[in-house]
Coordinates of C-alpha atoms in Angstrom, one line a residue:
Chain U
X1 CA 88.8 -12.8 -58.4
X2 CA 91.7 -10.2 -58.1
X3 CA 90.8 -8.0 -54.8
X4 CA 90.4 -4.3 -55.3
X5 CA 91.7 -1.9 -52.5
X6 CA 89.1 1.8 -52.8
X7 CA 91.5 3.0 -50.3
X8 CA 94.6 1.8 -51.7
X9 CA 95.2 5.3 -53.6
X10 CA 95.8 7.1 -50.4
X11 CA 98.1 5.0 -49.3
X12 CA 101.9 6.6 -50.1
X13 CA 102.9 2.6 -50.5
X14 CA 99.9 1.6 -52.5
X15 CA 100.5 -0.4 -55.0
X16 CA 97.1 0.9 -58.2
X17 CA 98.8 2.8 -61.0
X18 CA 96.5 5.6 -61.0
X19 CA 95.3 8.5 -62.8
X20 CA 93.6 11.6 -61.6
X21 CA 90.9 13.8 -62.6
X22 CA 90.0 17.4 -60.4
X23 CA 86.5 18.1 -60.3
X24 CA 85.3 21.3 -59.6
X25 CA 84.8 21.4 -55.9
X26 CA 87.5 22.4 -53.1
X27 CA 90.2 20.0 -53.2
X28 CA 90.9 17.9 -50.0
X29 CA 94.4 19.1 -49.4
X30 CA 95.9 16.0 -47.6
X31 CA 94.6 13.5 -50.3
X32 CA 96.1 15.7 -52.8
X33 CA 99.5 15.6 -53.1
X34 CA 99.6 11.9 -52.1
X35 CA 97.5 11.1 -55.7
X36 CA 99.1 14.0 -57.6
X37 CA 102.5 12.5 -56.8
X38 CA 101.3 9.2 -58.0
X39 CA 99.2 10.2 -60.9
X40 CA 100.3 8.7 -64.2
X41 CA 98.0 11.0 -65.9
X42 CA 96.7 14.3 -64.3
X43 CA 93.7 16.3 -65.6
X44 CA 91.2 19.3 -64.5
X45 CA 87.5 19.2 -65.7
X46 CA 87.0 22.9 -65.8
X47 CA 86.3 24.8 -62.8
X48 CA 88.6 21.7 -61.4
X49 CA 91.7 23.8 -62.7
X50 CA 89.9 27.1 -60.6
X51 CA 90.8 24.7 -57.4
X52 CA 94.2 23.6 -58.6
X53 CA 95.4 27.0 -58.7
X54 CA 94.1 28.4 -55.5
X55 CA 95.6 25.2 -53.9
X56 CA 99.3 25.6 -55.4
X57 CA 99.2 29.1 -54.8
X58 CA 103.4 29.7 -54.6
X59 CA 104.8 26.3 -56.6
X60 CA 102.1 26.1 -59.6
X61 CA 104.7 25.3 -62.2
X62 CA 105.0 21.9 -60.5
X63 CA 101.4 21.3 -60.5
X64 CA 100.4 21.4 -63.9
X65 CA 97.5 19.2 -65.5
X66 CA 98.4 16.9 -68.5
X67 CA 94.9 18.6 -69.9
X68 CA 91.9 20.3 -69.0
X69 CA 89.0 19.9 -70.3
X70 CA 85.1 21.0 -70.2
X71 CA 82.8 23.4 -72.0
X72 CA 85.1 26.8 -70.1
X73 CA 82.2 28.2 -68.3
X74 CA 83.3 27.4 -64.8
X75 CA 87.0 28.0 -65.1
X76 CA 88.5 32.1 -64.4
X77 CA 90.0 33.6 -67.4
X78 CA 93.1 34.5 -64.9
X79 CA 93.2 30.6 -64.4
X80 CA 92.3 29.6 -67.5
X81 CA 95.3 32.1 -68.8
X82 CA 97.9 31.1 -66.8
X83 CA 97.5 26.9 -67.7
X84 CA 97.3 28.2 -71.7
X85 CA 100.2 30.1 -71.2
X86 CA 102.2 26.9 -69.8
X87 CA 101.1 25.0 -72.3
X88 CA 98.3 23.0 -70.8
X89 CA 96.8 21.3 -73.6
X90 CA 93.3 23.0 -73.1
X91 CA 90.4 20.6 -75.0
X92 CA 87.0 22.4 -75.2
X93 CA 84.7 20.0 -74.7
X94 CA 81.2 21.8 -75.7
X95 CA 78.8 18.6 -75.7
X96 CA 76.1 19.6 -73.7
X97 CA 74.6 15.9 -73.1
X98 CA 77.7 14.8 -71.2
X99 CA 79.3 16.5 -68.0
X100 CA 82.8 17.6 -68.4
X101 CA 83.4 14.6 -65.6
X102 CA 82.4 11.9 -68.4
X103 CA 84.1 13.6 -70.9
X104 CA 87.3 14.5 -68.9
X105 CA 86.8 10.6 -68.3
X106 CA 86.4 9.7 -71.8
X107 CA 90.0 11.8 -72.7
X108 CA 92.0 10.0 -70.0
X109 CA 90.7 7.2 -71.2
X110 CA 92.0 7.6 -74.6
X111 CA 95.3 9.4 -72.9
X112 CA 96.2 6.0 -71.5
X113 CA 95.5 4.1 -74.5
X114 CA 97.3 5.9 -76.5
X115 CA 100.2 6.1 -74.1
X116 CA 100.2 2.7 -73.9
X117 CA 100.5 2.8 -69.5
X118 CA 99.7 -0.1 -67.1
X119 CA 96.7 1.4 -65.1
X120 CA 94.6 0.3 -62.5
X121 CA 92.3 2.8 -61.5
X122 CA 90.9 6.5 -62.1
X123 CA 91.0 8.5 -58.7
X124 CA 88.4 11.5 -58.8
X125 CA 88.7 14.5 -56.5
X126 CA 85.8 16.0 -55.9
X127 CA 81.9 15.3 -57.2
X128 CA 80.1 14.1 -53.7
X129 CA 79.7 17.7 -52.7
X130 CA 78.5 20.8 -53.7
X131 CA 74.8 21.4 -56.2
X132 CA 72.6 18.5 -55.4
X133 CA 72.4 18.3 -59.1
X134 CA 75.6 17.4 -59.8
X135 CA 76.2 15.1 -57.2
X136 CA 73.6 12.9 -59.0
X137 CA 75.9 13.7 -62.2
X138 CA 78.8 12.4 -61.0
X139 CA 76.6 9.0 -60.5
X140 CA 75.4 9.0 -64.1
X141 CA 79.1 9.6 -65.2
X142 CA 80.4 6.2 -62.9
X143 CA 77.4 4.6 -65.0
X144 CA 78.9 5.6 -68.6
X145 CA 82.3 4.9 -67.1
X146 CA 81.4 1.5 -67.1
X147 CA 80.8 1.4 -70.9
X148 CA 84.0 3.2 -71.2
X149 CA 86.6 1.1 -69.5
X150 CA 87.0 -1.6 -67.0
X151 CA 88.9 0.4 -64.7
X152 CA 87.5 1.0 -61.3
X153 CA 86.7 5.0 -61.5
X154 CA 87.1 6.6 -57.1
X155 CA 85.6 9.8 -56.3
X156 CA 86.7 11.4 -53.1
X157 CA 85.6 14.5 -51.4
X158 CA 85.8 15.2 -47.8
X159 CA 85.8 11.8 -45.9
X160 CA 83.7 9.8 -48.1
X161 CA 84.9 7.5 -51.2
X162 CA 82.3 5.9 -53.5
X163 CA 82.6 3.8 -56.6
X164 CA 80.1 1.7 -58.6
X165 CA 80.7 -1.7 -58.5
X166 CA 79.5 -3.8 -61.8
X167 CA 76.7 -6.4 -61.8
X168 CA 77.9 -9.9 -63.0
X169 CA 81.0 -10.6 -60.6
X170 CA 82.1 -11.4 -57.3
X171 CA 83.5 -8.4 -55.7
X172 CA 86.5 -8.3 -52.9
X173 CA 87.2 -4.9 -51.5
X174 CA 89.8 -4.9 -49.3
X175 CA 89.2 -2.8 -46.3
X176 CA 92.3 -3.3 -44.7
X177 CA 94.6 -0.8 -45.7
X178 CA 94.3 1.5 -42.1
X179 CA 92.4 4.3 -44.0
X180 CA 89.1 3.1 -43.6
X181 CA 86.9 5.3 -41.7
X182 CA 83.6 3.0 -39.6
X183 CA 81.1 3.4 -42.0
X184 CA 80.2 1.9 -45.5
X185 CA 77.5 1.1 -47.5
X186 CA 75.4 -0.1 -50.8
X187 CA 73.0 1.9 -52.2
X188 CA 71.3 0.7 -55.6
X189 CA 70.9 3.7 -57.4
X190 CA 69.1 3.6 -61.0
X191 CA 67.5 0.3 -60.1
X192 CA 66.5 -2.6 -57.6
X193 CA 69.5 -4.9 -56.9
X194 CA 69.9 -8.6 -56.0
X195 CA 72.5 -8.5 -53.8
X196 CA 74.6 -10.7 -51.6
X197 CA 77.4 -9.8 -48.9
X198 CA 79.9 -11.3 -46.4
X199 CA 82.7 -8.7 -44.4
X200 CA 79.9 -6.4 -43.2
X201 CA 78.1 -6.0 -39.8
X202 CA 74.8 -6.2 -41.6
X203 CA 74.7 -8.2 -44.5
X204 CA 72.1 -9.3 -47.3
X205 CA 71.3 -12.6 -47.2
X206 CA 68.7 -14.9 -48.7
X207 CA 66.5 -15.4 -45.6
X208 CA 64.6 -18.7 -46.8
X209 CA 62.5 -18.8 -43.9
X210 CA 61.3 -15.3 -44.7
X211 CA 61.2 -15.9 -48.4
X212 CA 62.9 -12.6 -49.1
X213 CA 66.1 -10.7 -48.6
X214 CA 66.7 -10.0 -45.2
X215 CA 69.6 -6.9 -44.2
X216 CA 70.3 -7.1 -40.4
X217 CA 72.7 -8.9 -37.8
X218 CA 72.8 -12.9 -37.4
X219 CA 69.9 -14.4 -36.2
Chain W
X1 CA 45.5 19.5 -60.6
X2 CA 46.9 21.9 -57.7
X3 CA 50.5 23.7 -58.1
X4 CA 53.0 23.3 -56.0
X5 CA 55.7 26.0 -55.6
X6 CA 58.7 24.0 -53.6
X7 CA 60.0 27.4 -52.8
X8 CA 57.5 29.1 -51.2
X9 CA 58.5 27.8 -47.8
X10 CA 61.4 30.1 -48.0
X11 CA 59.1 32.9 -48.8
X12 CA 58.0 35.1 -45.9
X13 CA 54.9 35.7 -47.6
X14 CA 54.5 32.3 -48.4
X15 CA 51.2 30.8 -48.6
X16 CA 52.1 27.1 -47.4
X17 CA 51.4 26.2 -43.8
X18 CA 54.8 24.1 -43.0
X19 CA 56.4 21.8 -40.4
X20 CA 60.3 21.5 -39.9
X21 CA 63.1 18.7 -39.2
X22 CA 66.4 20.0 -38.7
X23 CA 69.4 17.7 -39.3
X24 CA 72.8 16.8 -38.7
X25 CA 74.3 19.6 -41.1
X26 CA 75.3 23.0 -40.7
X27 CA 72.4 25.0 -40.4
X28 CA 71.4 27.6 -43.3
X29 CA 70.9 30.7 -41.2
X30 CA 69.6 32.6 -44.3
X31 CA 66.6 29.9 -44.6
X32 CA 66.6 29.2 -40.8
X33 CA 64.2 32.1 -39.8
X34 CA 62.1 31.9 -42.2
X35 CA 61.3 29.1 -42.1
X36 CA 61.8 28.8 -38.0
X37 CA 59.1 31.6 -37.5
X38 CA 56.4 29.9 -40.0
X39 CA 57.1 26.2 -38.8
X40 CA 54.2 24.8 -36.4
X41 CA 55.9 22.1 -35.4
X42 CA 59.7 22.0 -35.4
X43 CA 61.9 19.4 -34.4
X44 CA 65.5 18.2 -34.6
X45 CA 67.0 14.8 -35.6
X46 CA 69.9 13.7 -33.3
X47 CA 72.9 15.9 -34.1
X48 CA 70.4 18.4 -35.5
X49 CA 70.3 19.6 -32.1
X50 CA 73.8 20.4 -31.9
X51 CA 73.9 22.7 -35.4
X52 CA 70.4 24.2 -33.6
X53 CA 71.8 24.7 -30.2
X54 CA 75.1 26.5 -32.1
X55 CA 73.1 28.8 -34.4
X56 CA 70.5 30.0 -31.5
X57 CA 73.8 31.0 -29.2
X58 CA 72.4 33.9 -26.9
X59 CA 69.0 33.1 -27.7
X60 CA 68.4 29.6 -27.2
X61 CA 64.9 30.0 -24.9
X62 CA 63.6 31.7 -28.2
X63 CA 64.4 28.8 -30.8
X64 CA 63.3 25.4 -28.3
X65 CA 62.3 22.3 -30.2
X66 CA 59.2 20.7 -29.8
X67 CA 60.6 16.9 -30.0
X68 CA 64.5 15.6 -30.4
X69 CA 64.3 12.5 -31.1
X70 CA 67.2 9.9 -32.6
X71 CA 69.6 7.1 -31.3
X72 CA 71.1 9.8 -29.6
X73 CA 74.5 8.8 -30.4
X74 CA 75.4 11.8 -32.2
X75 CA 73.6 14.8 -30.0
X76 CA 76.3 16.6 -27.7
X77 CA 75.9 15.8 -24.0
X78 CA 75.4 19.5 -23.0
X79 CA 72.9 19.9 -25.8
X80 CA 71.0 17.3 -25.0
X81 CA 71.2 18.3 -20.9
X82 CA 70.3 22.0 -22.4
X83 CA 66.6 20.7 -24.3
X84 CA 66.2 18.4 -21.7
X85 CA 66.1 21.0 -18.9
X86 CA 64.4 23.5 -21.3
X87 CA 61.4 19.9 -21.3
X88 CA 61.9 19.8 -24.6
X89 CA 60.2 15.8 -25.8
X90 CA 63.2 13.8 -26.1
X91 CA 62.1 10.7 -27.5
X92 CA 64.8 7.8 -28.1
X93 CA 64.4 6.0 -31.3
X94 CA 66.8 3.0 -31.3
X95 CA 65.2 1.4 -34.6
X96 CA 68.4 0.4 -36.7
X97 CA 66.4 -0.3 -39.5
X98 CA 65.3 3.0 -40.0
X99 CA 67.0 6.2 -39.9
X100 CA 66.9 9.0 -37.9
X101 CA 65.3 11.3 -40.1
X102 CA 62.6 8.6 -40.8
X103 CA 61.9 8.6 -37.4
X104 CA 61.4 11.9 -37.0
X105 CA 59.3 12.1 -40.1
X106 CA 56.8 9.5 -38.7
X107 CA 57.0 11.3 -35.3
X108 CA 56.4 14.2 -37.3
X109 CA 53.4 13.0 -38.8
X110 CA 51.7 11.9 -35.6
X111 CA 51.9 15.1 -33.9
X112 CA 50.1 16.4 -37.6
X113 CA 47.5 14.1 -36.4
X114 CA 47.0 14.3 -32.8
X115 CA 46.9 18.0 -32.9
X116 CA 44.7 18.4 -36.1
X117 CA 46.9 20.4 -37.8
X118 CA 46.2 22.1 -41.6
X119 CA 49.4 21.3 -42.6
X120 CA 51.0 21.7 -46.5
X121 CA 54.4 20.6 -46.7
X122 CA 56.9 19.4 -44.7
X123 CA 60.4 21.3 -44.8
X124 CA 63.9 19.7 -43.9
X125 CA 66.7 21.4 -43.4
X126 CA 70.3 19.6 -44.3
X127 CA 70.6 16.3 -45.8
X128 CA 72.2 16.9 -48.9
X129 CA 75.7 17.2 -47.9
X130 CA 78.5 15.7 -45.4
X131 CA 78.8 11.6 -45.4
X132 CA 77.8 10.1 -49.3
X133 CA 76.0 7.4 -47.6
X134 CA 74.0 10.1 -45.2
X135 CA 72.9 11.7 -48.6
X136 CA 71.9 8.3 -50.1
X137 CA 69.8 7.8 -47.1
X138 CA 67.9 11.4 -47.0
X139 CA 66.9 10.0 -50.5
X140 CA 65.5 7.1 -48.8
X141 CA 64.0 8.8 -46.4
X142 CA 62.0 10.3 -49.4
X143 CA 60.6 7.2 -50.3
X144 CA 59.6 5.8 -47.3
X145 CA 57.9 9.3 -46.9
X146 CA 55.4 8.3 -49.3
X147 CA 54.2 6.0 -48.0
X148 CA 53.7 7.7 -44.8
X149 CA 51.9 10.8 -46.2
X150 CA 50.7 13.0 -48.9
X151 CA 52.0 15.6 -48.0
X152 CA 55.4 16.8 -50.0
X153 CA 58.9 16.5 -47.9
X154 CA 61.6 19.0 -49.1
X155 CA 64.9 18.8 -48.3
X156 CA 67.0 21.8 -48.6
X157 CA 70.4 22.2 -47.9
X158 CA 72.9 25.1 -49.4
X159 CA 71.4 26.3 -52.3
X160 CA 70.0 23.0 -53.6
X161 CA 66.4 21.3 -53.1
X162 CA 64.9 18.4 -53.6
X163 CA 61.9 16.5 -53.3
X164 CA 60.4 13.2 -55.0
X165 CA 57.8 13.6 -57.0
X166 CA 55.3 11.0 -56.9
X167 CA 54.3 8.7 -59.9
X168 CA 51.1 8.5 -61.5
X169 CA 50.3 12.2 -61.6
X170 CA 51.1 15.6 -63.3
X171 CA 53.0 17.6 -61.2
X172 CA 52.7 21.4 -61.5
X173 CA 55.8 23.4 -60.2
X174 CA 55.3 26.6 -59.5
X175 CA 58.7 28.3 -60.1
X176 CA 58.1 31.8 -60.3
X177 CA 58.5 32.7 -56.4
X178 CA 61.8 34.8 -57.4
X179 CA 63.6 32.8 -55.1
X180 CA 64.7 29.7 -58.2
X181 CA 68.3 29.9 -59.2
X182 CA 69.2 28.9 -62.8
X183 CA 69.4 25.1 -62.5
X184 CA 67.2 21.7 -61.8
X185 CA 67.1 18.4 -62.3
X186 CA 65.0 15.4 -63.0
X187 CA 67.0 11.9 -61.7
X188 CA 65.6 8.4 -61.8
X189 CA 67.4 7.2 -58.1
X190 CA 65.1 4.3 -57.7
X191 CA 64.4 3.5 -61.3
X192 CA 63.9 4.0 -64.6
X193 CA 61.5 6.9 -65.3
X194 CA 58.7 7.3 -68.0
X195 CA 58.8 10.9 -68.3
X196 CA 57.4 13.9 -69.8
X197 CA 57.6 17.6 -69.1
X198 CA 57.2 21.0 -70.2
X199 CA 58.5 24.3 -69.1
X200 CA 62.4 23.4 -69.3
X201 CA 64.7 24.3 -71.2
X202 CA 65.5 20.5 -72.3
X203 CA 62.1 18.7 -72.1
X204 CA 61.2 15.1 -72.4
X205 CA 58.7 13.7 -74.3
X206 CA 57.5 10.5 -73.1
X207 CA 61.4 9.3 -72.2
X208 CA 63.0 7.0 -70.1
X209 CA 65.5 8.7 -67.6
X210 CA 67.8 6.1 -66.2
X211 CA 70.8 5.5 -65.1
X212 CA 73.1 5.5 -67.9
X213 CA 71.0 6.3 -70.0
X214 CA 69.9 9.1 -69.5
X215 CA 69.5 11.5 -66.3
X216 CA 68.3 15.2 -67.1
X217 CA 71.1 17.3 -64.6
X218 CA 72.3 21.0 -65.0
X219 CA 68.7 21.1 -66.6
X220 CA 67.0 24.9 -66.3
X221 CA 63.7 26.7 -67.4
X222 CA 62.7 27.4 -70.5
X223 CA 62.9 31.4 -71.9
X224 CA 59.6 33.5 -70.7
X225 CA 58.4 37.1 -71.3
X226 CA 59.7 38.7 -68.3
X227 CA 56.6 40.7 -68.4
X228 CA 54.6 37.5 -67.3
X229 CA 55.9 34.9 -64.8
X230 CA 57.6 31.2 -65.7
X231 CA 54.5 29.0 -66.7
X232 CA 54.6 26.3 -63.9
X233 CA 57.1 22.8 -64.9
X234 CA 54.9 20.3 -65.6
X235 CA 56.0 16.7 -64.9
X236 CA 55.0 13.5 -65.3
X237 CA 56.4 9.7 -64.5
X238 CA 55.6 6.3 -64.3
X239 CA 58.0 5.8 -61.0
X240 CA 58.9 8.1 -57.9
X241 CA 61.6 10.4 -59.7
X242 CA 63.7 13.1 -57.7
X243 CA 63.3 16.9 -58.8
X244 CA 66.2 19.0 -57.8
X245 CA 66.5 22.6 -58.4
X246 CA 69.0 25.6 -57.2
X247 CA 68.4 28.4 -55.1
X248 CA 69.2 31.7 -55.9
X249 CA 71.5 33.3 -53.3
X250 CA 70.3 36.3 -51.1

């Protein structure tokens, strides 16, 4: 089983062909320009785009999204102007059972299809932060995601990276690319998992003696 | 079955007789006095301490904890010297299994007992924001909670709240205290969800909410005559589900 790198993105010298998506939230400025650089495809959900022009205040010609997308309710008209004017391409997305994240997702999906490029995964700025409620929308959009594409789907915000790993397979995250900060951790949201580990201080193991699952250090 | 109006805690005229556990997060000053001043017991988990001792600057003798309690790896030195001297409790809780905002909830809980308090609900500030696996584990928190108490645990934090509602009962939200923003939110974190409600915009009528399936967010209340007040949300589920809902700003 290939190993997947979370952190690789950050990396100037990583080697994932990414594409990014800017969520609406304030945009960690040092991750920024490192994915926007490497970004294959590059794409605002909404009030994203509000974020991506405060941020390139001065040199906003060279930051311009591939689209932007949502139902326009979050994004200023000054902002939403300006993109339209360079000729954006602006996708009203009006759904109002999926978040502009899935459908923003569901575009660059299609994006890289149809312009046939080698990817490997979909870096997110933004969605761990902010309105409790959509916090727990950016989970339910890494649970579609999973119907959409194989692709491993990142969000970052601040200092924290999360991405849903699928049921099925072995998984081998490398954690060894410098950036890793000293925490981690596996949280089963949406339902009870069966879970084994190796790599991590505490790690879930079948404790026969205890006849269940047993999370702590060796015994 | 009895209402519940999450935000009346943050009501000065609120009727609900509270307790409070600050956290490791930037303190809400706009909610902090309230909800300091109607509090009967308050107390600080860890690096709650720090955001406490910060905010009460000039003042501190006023705003003194009852109990700090935590690993202690994440309460400043000079704050901790500062409650110590002051003789706040400082009670070390080294349990890595649990964390320390579950402590303090059981601590909490005790002192409920042992001084025969008429207590209603028990606020939180912080714990919806900062480190993703912090926020994971406030949720947590919830459901151990339950099985600790009846009594509701709300967590507020910016202008969101949230608390779990339990399953196997209706639920009556009161949101007419003035202080509901425009959103909330019904998500399934543990499980799959039987649910029905009624007084939002977008109900559901004996649905599953799920993961991938389907998760009611950016959710709000349904129209009312804005010569009478919201009818309460009524809401029930078959498994503990998490109700979230946006505070208006002051």
């Amino acid at each position: 089983m290939d190993e997947f790198a979370p952190l690789d993105c950050l990396l100037p010298s990583g080697k994932q062909k990414i594409c990014l998506v800017i969520l609406n939230q304030p945009i960690d400025e040092r991750y920024f320009h490192v994915l926007w650089s490497k970004a294959k495809i590059r794409a605002c959900a909404d009030g994203g785009a509000n974020h991506l022009y405060r941020l390139t205040e001065g040199r906003r010609e060279s930051f311009l999204p591939d689209y932007i997308n949502g139902d326009f309710d979050s994004i200023l008209p000054e902002v939403k102007a300006f993109y339209t004017q360079k000729k954006c391409k602006l996708m009203e997305t009006p759904d109002q059972d999926l978040t502009d994240f899935t459908k923003c997702l569901a575009i660059m999906v299609e994006e890289i299809k149809a312009q046939k490029l080698q990817i490997d995964t979909i870096v997110t700025l933004g969605g761990l932060g902010g309105r409790f409620d959509q916090i727990m929308a950016t989970l339910e959009t890494l649970f579609h995601a999973q119907k959409m594409t194989d692709l491993p789907v990142v969000v970052l915000q601040d200092r924290s990276l999360a991405v849903l790993l699928q049921e099925g397979r072995q998984h081998h995250l490398n954690v060894n690319t410098g950036l890793e900060g000293k925490w981690c951790s596996l949280v089963p949201v949406g339902s009870t998992c069966l879970t084994t580990t190796s790599g991590l201080k505490w790690n879930l193991v079948w404790a026969p003696q205890r006849s269940r699952w047993w999370s702590g250090p060796p015994e």
